[in-house]
Tab-separated table of C-alpha atoms and ligand atoms in Angstrom:
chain	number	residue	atom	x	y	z
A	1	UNK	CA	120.239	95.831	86.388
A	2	UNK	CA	119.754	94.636	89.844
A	3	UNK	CA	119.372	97.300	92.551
A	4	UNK	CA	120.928	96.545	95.654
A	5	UNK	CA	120.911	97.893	98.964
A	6	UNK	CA	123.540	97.607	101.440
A	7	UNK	CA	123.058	98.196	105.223
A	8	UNK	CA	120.864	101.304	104.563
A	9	UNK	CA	120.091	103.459	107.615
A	10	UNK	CA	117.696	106.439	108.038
A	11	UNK	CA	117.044	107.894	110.879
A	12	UNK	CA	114.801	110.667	111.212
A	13	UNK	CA	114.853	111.792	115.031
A	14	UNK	CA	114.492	109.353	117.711
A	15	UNK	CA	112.982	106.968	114.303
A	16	UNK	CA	114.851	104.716	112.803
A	17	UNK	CA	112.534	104.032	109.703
A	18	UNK	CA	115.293	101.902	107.939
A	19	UNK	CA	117.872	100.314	110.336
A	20	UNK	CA	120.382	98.593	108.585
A	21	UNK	CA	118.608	96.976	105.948
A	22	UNK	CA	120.488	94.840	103.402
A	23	UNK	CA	118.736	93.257	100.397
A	24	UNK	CA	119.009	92.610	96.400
A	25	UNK	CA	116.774	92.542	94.226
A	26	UNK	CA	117.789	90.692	91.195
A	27	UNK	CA	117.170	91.291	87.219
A	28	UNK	CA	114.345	88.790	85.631
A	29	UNK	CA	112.576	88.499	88.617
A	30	UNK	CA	109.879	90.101	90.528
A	31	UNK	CA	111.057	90.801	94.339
A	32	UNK	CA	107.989	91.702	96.450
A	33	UNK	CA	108.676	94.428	99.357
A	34	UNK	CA	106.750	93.341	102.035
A	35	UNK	CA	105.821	94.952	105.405
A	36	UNK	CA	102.979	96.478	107.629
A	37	UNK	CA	102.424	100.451	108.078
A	38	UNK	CA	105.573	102.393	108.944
A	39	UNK	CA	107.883	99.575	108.117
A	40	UNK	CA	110.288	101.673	106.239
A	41	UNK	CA	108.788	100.335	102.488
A	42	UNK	CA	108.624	103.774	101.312
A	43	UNK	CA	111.766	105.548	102.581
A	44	UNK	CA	113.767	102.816	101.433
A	45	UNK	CA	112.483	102.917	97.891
A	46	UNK	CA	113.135	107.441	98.083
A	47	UNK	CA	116.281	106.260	99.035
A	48	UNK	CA	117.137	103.755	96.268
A	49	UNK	CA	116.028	106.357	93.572
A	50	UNK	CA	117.971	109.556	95.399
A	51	UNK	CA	115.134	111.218	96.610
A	52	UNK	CA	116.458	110.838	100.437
A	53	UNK	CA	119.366	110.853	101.559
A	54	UNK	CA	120.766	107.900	104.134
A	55	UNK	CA	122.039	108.139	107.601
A	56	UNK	CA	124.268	105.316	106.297
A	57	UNK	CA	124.598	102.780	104.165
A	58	UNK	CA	124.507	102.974	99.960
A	59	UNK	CA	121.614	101.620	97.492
A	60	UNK	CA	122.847	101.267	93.734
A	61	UNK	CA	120.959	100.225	90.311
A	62	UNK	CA	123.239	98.288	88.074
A	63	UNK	CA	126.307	99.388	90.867
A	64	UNK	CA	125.509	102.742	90.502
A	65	UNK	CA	123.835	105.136	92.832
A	66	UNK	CA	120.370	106.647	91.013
A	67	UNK	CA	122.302	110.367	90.893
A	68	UNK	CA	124.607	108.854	88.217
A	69	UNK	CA	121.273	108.068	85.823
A	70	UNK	CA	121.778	110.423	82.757
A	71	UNK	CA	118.140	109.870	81.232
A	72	UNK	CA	116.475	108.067	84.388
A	73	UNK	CA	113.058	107.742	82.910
A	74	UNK	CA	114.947	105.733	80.450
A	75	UNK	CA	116.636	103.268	82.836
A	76	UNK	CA	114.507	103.118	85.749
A	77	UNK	CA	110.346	103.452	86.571
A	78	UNK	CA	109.283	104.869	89.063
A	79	UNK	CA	105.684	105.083	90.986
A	80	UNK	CA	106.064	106.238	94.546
A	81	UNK	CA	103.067	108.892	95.100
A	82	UNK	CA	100.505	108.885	92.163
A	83	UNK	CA	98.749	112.131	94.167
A	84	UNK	CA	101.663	113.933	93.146
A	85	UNK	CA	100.840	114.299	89.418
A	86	UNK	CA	99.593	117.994	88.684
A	87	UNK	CA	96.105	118.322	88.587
A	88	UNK	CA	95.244	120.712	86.389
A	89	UNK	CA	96.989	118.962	83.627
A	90	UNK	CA	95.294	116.655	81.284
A	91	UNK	CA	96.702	113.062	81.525
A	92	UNK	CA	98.224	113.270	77.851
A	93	UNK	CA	99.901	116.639	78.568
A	94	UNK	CA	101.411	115.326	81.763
A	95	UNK	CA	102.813	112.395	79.856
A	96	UNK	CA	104.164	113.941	76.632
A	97	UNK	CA	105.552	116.779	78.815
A	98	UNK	CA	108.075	113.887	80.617
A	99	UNK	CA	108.284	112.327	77.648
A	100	UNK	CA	109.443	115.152	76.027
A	101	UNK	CA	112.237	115.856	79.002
A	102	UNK	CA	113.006	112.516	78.289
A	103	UNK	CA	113.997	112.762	75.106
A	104	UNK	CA	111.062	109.815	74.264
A	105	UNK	CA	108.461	109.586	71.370
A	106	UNK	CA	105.833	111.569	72.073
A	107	UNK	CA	103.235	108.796	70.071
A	108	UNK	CA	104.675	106.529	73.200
A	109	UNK	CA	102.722	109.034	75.992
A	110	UNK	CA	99.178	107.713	73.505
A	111	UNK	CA	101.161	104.300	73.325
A	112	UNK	CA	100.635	103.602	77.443
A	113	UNK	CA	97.657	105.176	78.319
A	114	UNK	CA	96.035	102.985	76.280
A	115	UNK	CA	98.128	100.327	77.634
A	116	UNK	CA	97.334	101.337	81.181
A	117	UNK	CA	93.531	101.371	80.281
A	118	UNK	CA	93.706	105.553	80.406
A	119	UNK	CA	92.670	106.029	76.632
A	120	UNK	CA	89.803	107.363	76.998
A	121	UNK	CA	90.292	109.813	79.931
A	122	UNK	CA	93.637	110.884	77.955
A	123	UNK	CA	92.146	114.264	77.716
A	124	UNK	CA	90.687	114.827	81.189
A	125	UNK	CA	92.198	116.694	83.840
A	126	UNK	CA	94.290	114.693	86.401
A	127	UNK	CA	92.635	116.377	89.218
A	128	UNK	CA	88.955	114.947	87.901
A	129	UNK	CA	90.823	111.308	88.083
A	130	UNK	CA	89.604	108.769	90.400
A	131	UNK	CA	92.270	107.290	93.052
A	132	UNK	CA	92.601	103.473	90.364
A	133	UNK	CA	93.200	106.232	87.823
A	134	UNK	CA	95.687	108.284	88.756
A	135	UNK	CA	97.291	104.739	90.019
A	136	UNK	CA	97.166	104.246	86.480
A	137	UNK	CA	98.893	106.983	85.494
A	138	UNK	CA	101.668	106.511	87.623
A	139	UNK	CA	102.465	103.238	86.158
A	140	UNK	CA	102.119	105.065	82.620
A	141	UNK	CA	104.860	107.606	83.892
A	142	UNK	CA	106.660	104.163	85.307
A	143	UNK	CA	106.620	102.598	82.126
A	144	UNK	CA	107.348	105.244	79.888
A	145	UNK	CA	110.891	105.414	78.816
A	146	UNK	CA	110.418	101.112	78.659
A	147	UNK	CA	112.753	101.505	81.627
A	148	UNK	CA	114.789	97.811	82.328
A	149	UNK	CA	114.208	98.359	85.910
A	150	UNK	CA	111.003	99.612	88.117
A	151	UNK	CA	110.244	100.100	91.337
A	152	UNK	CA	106.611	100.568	92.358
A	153	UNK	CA	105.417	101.582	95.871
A	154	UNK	CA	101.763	99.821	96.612
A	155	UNK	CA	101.372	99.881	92.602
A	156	UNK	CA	97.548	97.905	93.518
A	157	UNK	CA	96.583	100.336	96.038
A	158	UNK	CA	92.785	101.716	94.631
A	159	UNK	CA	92.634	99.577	91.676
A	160	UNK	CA	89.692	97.168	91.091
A	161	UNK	CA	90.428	93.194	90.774
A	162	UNK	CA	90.522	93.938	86.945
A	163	UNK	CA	93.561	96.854	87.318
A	164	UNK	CA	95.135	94.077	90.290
A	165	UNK	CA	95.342	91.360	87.616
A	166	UNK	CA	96.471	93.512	84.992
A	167	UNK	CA	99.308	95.117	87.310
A	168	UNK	CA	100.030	91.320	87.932
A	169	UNK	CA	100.766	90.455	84.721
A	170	UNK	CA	102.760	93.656	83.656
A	171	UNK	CA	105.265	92.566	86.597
A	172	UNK	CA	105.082	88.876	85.157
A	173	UNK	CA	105.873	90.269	81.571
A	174	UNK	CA	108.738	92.610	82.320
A	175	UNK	CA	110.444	90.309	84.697
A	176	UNK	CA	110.239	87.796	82.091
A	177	UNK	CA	112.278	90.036	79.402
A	178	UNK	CA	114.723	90.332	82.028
A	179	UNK	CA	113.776	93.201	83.779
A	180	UNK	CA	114.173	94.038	87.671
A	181	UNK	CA	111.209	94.670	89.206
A	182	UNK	CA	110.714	96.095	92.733
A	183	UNK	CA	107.453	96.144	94.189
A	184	UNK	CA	106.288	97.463	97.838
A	185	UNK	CA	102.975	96.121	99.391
A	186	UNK	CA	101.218	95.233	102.658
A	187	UNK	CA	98.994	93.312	101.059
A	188	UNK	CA	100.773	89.939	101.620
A	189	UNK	CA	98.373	87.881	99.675
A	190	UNK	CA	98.394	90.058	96.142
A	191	UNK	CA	102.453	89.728	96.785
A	192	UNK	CA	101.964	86.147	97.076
A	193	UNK	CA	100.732	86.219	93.436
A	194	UNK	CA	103.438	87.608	91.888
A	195	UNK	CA	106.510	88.147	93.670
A	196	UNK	CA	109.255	85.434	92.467
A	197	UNK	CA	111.421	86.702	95.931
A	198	UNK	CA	110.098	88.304	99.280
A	199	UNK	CA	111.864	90.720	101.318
A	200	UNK	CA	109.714	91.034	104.300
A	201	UNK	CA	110.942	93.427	106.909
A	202	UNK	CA	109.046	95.293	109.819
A	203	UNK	CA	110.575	98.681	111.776
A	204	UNK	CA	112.861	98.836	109.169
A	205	UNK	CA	114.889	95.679	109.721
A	206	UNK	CA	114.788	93.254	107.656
A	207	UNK	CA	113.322	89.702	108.742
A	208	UNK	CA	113.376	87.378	105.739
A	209	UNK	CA	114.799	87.495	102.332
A	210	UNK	CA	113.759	84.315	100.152
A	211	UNK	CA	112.176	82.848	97.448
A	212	UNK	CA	108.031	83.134	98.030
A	213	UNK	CA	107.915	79.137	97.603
A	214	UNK	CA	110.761	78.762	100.438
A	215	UNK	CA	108.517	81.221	102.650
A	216	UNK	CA	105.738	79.724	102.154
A	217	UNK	CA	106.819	75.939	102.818
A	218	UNK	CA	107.838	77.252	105.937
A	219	UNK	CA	104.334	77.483	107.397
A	220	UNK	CA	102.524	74.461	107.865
A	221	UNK	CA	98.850	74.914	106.680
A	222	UNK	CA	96.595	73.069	109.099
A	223	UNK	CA	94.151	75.621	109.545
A	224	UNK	CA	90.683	74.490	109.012
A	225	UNK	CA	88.014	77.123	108.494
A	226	UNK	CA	84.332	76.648	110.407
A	227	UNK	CA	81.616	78.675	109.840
A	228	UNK	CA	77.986	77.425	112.240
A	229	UNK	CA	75.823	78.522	114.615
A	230	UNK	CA	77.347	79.021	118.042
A	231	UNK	CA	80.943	80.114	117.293
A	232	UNK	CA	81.500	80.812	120.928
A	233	UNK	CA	80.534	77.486	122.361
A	234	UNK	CA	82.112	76.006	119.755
A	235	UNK	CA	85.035	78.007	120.535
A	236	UNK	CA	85.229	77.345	123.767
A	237	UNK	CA	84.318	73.344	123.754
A	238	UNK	CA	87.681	73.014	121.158
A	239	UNK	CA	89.756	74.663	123.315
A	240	UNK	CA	88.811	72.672	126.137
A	241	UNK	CA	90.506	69.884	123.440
A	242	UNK	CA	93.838	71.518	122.653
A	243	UNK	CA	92.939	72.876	119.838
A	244	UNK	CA	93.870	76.297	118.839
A	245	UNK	CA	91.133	79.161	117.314
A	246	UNK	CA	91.369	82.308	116.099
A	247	UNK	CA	88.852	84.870	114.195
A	248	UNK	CA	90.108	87.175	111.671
A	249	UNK	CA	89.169	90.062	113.567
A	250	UNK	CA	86.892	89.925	116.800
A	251	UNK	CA	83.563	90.779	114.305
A	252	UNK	CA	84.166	87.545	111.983
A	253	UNK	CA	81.694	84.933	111.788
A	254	UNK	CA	84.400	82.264	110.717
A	255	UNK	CA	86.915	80.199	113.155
A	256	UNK	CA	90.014	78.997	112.176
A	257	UNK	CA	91.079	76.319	114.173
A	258	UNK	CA	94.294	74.992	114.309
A	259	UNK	CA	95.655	71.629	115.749
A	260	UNK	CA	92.743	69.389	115.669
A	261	UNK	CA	91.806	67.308	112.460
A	262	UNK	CA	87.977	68.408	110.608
A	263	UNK	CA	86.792	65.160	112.165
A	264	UNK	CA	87.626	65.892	115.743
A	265	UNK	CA	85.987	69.364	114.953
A	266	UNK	CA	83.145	67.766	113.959
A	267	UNK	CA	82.372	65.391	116.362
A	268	UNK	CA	82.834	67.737	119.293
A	269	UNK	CA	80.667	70.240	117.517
A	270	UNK	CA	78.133	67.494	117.482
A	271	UNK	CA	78.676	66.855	121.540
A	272	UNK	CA	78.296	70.345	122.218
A	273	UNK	CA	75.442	70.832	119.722
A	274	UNK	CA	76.571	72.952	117.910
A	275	UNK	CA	75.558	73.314	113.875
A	276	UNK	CA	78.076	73.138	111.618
A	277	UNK	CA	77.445	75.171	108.283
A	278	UNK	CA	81.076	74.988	106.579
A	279	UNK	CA	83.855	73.078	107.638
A	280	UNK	CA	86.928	73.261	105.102
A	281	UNK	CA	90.677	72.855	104.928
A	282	UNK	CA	92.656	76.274	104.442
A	283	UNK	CA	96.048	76.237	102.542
A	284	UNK	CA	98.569	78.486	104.283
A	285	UNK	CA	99.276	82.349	102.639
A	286	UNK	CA	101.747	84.943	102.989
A	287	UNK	CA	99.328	86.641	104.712
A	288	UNK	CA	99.345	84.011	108.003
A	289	UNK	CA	103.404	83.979	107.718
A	290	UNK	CA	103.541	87.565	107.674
A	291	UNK	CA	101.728	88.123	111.080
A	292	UNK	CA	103.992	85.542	112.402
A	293	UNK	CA	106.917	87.471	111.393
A	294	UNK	CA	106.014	90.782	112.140
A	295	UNK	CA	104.364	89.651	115.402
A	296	UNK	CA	107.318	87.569	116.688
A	297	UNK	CA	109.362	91.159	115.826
A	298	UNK	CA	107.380	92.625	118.138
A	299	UNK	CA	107.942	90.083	121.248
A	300	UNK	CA	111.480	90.606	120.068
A	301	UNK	CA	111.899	93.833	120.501
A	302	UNK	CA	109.404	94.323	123.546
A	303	UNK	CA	107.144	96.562	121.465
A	304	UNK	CA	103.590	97.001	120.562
A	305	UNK	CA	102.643	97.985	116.758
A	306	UNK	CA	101.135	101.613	116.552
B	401	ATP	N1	109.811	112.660	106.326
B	401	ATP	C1	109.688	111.963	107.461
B	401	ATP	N2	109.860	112.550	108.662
B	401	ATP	C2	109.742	111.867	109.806
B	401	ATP	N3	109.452	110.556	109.877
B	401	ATP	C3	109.263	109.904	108.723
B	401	ATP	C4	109.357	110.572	107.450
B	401	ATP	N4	109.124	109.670	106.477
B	401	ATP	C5	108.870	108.504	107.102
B	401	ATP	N5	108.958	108.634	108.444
B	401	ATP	C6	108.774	107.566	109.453
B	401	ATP	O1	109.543	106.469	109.027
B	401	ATP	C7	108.853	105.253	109.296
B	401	ATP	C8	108.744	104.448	108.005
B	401	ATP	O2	107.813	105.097	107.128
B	401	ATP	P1	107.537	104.600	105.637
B	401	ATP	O3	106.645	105.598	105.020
B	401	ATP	O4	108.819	104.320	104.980
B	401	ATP	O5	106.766	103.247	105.906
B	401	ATP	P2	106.033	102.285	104.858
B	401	ATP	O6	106.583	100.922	105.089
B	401	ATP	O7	106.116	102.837	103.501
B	401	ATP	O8	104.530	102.292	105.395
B	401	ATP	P3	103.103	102.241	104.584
B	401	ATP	O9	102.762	100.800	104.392
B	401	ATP	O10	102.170	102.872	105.560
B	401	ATP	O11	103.251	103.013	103.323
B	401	ATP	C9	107.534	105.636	109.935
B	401	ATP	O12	107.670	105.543	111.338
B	401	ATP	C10	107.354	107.066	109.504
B	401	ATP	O13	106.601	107.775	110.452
B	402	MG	MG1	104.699	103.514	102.136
């Protein structure tokens, strides 16, 4: 069942955290939900699965709004805030208890926390659970009722690179049996991974809607990344030549400098003696096409990000 949304407002005050925002996400595929702090990620996904109402607009699973879902745990997963889970309930309690409501197996609850990697800790309290943990357990409650469509806000947020690549390949999986799969992230480069679509959007517009390949060729990748021992001068002597450097943030060591080839950069860190200690080619990622977006938004609209 695809879910689609269909110019979806909410307002709440003077902010509009979801301004007309259109966007499918289709069955068999694994649509990425992309944008930075306070884009709207979150209220759109209450608003798919009923929890909020909208200003305007309509968002439908399968055609049909969330509130028509007999046995939703069933039909569609849900993680949206894994500190909501009671705390003073063990992990296996909390599961068989929805399981139960759901009308589902109650071996199943044993069934995913040992496929979420919870087995062990099945009898712990939630409140003792670390913040990967509980993650995990949302995921369990997600994929309880073997729901054919899930929607996960930040699903990686707190989980190590093992729980990230085992998240990964859960999406992969169910998308693969045909599943819809909705996942929300700022982190543009674990999207990058798995997301077969993007829908990036930033103050709750949307600003692309596309296949991750299509984004991606979009952005020519002619950064070249120089680590050595003068990044200033160096800085300075290849701007003086056109070219164009950034840092990742104003404490990184590394330069990435755009618009001259590794040879020119090495020949005028030779004039200006400078010492190169790395010098490499670095592809393009979502990450570099997602500040573009969002910061070209922001000249748009005249506004600065909080
Ligand atoms: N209940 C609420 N009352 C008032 N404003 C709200 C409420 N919920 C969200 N907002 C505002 O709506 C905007 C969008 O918030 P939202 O939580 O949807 O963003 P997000 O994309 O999920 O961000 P993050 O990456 O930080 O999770 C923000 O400006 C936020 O302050
Ligand atoms: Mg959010």
């Amino acid at each position: 069942m695809s879910i689609e949304v269909a110019a979806l407002v909410k307002t709440y005050g003077e902010v509009r955290a979801v301004d007309n925002l259109t966007f499918t996400a289709p069955s068999g595929k694994v649509t990425g939900f992309l944008g930075p702090n306070g884009a709207g990620k979150s209220t759109t996904m209450r608003m798919i699965i009923g929890l909020d109402h909208p200003t305007s607009g309509c968002a439908t699973i399968g055609g049909r709004p969330f509130s028509d879902f007999t046995n939703p745990v069933r039909e569609v997963g849900v993680l949206l805030d894994a500190a909501s889970a009671p705390s003073r309930m063990s992990a296996r309690t909390h599961l068989r208890w929805i399981a139960q409501a759901a009308r589902i197996p109650r071996d199943r609850a044993d069934e995913v926390m040992e496929l979420v990697g919870l087995g062990s800790a099945a009898s712990r309290r939630i409140g003792s659970f670390s913040l990967g943990m509980r993650q995990r357990l949302g995921i369990a409650v997600a994929i309880l009722g073997d729901p054919g469509t899930i929607l996960l806000d930040e699903p990686v947020n707190g989980l190590d690179p093992e729980g990230i690549r085992w998240v990964r390949d859960l999406m992969r999986s169910m998308a693969d049996e045909g599943r819809t799969v909705l996942i929300s992230s700022h982190l543009m480069s674990e999207t990058q991974q798995v997301a077969d679509r993007v829908v990036v959007i930033a103050r709750g517009r949307l600003l692309r809607d596309m296949p991750t390949k299509e984004l991606m060729s979009n952005v020519p990748g002619d950064d070249t990344r120089v680590r050595c021992n003068d990044p200033g001068a160096l800085s300075r002597a290849l701007e003086r030549h056109g070219a164009r450097v950034r840092r990742e943030d104003s404490a990184a060591v590394d330069l990435f400098v755009r618009g001259v080839t590794p040879e020119t950069i090495g020949e005028i860190a030779l004039q200006s003696h400078v010492v190169i200690h790395l010098l490499t080619p670095v592809a393009a990622d979502l990450e570099d096409v997602f500040m573009q977006l969002t910061s070209a938004e922001n000249l748009q609209t005249g506004r600065t990000a909080e």
